[in-house]
CSV table of C-alpha atoms in Angstrom, one decimal:
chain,number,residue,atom,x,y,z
I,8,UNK,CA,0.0,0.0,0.0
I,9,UNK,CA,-0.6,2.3,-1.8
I,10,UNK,CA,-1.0,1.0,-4.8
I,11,UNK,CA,-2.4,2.2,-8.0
I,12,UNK,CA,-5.9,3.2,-7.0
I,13,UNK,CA,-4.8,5.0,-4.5
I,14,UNK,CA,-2.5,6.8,-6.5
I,15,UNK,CA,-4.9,7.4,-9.1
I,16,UNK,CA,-7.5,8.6,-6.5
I,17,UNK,CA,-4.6,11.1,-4.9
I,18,UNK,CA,-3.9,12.4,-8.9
I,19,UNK,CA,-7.7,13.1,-9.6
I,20,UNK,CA,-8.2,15.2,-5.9
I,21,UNK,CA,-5.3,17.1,-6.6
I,22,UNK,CA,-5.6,17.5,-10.3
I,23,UNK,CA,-7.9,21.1,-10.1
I,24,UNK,CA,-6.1,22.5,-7.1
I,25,UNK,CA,-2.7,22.2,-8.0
I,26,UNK,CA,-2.5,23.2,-12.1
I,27,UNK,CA,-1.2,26.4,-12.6
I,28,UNK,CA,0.2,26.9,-8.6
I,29,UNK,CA,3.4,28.5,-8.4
I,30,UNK,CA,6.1,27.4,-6.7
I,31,UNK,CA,7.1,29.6,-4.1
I,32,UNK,CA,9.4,27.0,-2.4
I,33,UNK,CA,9.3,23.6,-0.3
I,34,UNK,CA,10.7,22.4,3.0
I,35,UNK,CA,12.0,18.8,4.4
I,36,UNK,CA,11.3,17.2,7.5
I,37,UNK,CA,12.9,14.1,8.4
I,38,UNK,CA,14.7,12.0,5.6
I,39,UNK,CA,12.2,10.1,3.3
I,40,UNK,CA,13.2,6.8,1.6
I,41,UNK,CA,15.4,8.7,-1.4
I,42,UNK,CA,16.8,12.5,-1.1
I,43,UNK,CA,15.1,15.3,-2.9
I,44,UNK,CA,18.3,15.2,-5.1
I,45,UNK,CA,18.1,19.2,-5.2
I,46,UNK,CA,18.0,22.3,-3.0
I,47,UNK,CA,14.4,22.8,-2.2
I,48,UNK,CA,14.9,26.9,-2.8
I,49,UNK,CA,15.3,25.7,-6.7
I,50,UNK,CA,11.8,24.9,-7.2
I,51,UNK,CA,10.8,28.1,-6.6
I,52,UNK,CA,9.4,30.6,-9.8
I,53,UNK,CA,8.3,27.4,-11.2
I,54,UNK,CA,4.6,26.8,-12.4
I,55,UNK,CA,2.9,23.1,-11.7
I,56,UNK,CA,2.0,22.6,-15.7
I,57,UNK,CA,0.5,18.6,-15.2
I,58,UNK,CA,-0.2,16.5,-12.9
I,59,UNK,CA,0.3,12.3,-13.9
I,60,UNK,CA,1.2,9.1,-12.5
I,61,UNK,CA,3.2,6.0,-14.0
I,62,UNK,CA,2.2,3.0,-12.0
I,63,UNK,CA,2.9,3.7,-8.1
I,64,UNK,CA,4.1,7.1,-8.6
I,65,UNK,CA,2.6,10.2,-9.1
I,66,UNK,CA,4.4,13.2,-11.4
I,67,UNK,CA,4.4,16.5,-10.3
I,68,UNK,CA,5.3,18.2,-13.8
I,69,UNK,CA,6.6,21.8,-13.1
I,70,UNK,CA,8.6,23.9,-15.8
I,71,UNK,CA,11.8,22.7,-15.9
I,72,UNK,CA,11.3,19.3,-14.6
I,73,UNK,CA,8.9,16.7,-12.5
I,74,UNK,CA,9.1,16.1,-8.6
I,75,UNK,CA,8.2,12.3,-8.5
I,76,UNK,CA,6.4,11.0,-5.2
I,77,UNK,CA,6.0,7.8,-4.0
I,78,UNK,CA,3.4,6.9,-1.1
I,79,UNK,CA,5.9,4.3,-0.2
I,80,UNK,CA,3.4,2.1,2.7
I,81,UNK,CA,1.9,4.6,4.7
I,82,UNK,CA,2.1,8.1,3.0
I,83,UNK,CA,-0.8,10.4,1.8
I,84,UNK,CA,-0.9,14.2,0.3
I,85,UNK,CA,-2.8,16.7,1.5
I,86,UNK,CA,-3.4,19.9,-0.3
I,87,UNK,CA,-4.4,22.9,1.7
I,88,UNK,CA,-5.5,26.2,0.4
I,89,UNK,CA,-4.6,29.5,1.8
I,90,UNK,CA,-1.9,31.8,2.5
I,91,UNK,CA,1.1,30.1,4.8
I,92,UNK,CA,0.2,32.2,8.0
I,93,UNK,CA,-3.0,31.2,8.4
I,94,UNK,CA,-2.7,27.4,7.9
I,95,UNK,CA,-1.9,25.0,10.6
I,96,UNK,CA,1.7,24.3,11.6
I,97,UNK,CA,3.1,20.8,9.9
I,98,UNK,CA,2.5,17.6,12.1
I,99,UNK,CA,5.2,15.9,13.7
I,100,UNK,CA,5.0,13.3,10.0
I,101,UNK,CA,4.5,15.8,7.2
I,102,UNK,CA,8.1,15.6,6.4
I,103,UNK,CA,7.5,17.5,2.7
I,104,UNK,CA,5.8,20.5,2.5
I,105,UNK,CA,5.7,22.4,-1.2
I,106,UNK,CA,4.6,25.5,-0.5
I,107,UNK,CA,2.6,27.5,-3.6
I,108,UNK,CA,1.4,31.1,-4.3
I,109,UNK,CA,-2.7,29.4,-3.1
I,110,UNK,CA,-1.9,27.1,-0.6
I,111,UNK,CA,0.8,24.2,0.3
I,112,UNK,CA,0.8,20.6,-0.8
I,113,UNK,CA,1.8,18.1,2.2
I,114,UNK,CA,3.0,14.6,2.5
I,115,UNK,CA,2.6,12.8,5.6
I,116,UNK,CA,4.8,9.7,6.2
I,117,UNK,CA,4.5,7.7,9.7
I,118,UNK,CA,7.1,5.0,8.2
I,119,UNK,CA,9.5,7.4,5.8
I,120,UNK,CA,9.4,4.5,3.0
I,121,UNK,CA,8.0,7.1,1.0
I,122,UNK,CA,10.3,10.1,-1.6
I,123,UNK,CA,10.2,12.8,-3.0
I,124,UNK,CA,12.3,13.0,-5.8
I,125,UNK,CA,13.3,16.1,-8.4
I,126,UNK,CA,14.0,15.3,-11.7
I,127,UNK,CA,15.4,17.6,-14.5
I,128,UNK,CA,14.2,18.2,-18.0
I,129,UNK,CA,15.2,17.3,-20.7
I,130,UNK,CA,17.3,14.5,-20.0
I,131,UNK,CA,16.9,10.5,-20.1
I,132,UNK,CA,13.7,9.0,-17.7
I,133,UNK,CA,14.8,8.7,-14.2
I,134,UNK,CA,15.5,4.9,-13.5
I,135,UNK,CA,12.4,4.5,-11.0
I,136,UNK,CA,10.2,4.9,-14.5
I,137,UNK,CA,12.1,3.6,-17.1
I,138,UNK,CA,11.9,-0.3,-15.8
I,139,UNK,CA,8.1,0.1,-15.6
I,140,UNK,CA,5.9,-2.5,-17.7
I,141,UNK,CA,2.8,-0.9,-19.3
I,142,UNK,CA,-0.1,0.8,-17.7
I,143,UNK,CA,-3.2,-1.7,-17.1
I,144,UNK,CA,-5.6,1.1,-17.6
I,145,UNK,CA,-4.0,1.9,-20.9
I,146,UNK,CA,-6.2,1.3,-24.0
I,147,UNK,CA,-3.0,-1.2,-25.5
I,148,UNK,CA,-2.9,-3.5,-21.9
I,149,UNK,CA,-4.5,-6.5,-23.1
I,150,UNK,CA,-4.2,-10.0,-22.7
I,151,UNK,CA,-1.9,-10.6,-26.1
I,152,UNK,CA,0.9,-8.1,-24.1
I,153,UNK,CA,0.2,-10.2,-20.6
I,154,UNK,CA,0.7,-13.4,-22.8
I,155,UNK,CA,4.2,-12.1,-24.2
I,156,UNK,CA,5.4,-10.7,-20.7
I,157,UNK,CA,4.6,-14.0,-18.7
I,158,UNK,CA,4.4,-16.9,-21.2
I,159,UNK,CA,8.0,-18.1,-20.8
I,160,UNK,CA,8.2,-17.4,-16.8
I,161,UNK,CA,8.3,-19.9,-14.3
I,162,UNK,CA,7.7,-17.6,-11.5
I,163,UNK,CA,3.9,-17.8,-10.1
I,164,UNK,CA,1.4,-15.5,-11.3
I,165,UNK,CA,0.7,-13.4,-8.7
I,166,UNK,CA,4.5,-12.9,-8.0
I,167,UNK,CA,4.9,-12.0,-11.8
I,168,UNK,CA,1.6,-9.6,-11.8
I,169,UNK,CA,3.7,-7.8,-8.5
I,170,UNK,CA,6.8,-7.8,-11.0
I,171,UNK,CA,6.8,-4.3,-12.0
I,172,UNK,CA,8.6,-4.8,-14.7
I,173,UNK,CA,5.6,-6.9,-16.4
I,174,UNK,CA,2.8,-4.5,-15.6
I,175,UNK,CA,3.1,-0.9,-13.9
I,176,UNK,CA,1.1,-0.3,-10.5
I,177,UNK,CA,-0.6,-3.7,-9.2
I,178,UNK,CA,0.2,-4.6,-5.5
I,179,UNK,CA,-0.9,-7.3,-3.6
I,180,UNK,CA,-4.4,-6.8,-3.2
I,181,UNK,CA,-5.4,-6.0,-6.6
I,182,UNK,CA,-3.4,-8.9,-7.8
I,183,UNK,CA,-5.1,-11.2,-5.5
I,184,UNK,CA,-8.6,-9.9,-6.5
I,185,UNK,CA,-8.2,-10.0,-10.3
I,186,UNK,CA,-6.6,-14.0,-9.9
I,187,UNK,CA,-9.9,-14.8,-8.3
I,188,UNK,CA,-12.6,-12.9,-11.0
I,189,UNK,CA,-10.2,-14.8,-13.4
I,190,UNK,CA,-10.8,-18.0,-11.5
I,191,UNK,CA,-6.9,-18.7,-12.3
I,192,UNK,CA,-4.9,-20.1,-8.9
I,193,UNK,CA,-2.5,-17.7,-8.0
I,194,UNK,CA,0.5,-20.0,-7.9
I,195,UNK,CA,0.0,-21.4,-11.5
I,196,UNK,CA,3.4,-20.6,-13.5
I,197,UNK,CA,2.8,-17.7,-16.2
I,198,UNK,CA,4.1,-20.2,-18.7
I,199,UNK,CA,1.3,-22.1,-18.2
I,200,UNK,CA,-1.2,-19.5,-19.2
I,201,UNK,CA,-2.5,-19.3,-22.2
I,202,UNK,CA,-3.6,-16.7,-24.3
I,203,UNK,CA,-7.5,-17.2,-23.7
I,204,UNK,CA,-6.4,-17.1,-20.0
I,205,UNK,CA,-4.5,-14.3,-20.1
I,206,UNK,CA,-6.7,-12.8,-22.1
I,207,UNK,CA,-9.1,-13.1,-19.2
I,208,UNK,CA,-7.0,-12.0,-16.5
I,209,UNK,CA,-5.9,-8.9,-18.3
I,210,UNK,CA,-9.9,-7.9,-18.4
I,211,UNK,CA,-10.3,-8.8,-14.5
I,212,UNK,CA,-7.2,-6.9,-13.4
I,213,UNK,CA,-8.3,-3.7,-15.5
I,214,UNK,CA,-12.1,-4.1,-14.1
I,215,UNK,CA,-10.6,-4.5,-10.8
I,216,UNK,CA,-8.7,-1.5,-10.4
I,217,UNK,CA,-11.5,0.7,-12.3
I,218,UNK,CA,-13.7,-0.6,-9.3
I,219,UNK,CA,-10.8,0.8,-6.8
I,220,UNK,CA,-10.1,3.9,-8.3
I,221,UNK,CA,-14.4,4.6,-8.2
I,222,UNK,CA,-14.5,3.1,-4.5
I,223,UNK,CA,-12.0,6.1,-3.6
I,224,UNK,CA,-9.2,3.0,-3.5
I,225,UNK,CA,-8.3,0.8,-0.1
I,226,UNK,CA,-7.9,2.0,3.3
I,227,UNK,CA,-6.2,-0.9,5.5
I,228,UNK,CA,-4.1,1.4,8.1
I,229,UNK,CA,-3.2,5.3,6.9
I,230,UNK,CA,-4.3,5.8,3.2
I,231,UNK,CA,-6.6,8.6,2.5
I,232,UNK,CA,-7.2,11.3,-0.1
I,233,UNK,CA,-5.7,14.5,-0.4
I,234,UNK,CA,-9.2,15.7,1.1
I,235,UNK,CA,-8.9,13.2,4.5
I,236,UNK,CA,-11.4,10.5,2.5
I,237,UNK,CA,-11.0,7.0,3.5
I,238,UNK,CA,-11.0,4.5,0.7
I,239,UNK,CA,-13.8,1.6,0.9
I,240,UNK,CA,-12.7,-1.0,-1.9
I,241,UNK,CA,-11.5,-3.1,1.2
I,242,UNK,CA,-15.2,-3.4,2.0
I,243,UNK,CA,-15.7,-5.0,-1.5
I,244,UNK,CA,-13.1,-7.3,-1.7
I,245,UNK,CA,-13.6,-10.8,-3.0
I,246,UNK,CA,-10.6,-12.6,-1.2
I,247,UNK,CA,-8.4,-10.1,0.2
I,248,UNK,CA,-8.0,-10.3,3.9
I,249,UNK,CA,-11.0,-13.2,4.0
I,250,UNK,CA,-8.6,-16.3,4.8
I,251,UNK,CA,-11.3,-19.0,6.5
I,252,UNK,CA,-14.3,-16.7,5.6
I,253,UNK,CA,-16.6,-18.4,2.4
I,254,UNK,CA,-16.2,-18.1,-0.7
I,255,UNK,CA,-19.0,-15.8,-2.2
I,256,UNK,CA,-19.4,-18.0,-5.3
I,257,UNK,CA,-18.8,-21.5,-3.8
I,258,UNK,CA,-19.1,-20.8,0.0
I,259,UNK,CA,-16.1,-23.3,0.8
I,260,UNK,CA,-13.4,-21.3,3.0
I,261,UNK,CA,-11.0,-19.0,1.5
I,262,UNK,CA,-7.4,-20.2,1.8
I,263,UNK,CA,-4.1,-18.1,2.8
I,264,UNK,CA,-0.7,-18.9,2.1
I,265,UNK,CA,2.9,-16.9,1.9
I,266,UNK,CA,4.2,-16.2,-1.7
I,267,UNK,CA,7.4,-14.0,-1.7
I,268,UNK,CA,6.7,-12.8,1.8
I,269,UNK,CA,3.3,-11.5,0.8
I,270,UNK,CA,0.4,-12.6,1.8
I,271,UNK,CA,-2.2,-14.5,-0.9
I,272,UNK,CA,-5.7,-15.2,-0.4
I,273,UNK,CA,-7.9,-17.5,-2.7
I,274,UNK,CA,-10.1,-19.8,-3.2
I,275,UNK,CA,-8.8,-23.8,-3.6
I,276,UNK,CA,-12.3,-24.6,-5.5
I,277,UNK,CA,-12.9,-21.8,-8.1
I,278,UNK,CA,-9.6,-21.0,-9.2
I,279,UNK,CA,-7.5,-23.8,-11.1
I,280,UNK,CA,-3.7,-23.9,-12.2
């Protein structure tokens, strides 16, 4: 967590507030994951032109460059609109603050996995992006690409649907929920798919995280929007987080087991290898 509903759902809230802000300058709190990788004074003068995301990560575009931010597990933004005097001092884990000429942008952190990081324009994609796989919510995702990325991997499924290198943005829970509307068992080898199969899972994972990004994404422990909304898809979840609960298609009890130190849920009797 966060993953990329909640990304997406972060993008949207701060998408009309944020375009066309300038920059008057940002501070640091305690170190994040990565280092800024510039003096925060520099981003001053500089107008916030787009607002994207590419997978996990959300891209701040400003004139001369992007500042790239990553939730990490338990980070959230927070945009609040006024002049700096009159809004409330930073808390003791808003350890970024960019402050603009119509209010300040803030990132609380409780666990510092999270970044901040500036990169300049023009110049070759920062190595975070450039080993990203495609975009599921992209119009060219489908299950043919899927097919080519996975069909000669040993590795389980759900470990290569985590591989960002294969698609950009899934995490855990997403993965696990799109393996079950597939009805595929999340430890089958991707070279055991076929195309029909993959095909199929490639429309369950984008359905899936349409259905997140509408439910205002998953709140298990700190995520929220940038306007203190909690996320709900947790409360719609098939299998995630429902080990020894029924199934809802086949009532037998949902099964748990460890696959790369992550936790899978799914059910033994409607998905098959």
């Amino acid at each position: 967590m966060p993953e990329l509903p909640e990304v997406e759902v972060t993008r949207r809230a701060l998408l009309e507030p944020l375009h066309g802000r300038v920059v008057r300058g940002a501070t640091l709190g305690k170190p994040l994951r990565w280092p800024l990788e510039c003096e925060p004074g520099s981003l001053a003068g500089q107008r916030v032109e787009r607002l994207d995301r590419r997978g996990k990560y959300l891209l701040l575009g400003l004139q001369r460059g992007q500042l790239i931010v990553h939730l990490g597990m338990s980070g959230s933004l927070r945009w609040l609109q006024g002049a700096e005097e009159d809004l409330p001092p930073p808390g003791p884990h808003e350890h970024f603050r960019l402050l603009t000429d119509r209010g300040e942008l803030r990132m609380n952190d409780p666990r510092r996995f999270g970044a901040v990081i500036w990169h300049a324009v023009p110049g070759p994609p920062h190595p975070l992006l450039s080993r990203l796989g495609p975009e599921p919510l992209d119009d060219d995702f489908d299950g043919a690409r899927l097919w080519r990325a996975v069909h000669e991997r040993r590795s389980a499924i759900k470990l290569l649907l985590l591989d960002q290198s294969v698609v950009a943005g899934v995490g855990n829970i997403y993965a696990c929920e799109a393996l079950f509307r597939a009805g595929i068992d999340p430890r089958t080898p991707g070279r055991r798919l076929s195309r029909q199969r993959c095909a199929l899972l490639a429309a369950e994972l984008r359905a899936t995280l349409q259905q997140a990004v509408r439910a205002g994404g998953s709140t298990l422990r700190d995520f929220c929007s940038s306007d203190g909304t909690q996320g709900h898809f947790q409360l719609e979840a098939l299998v995630y987080g429902r080990a020894g609960q029924p199934c809802r298609r086949c009532a037998r009890p949902l099964a748990h087991v460890a696959q790369g130190q992550r936790s899978t849920y799914f059910c033994r009797s409607c998905q098959r290898r």
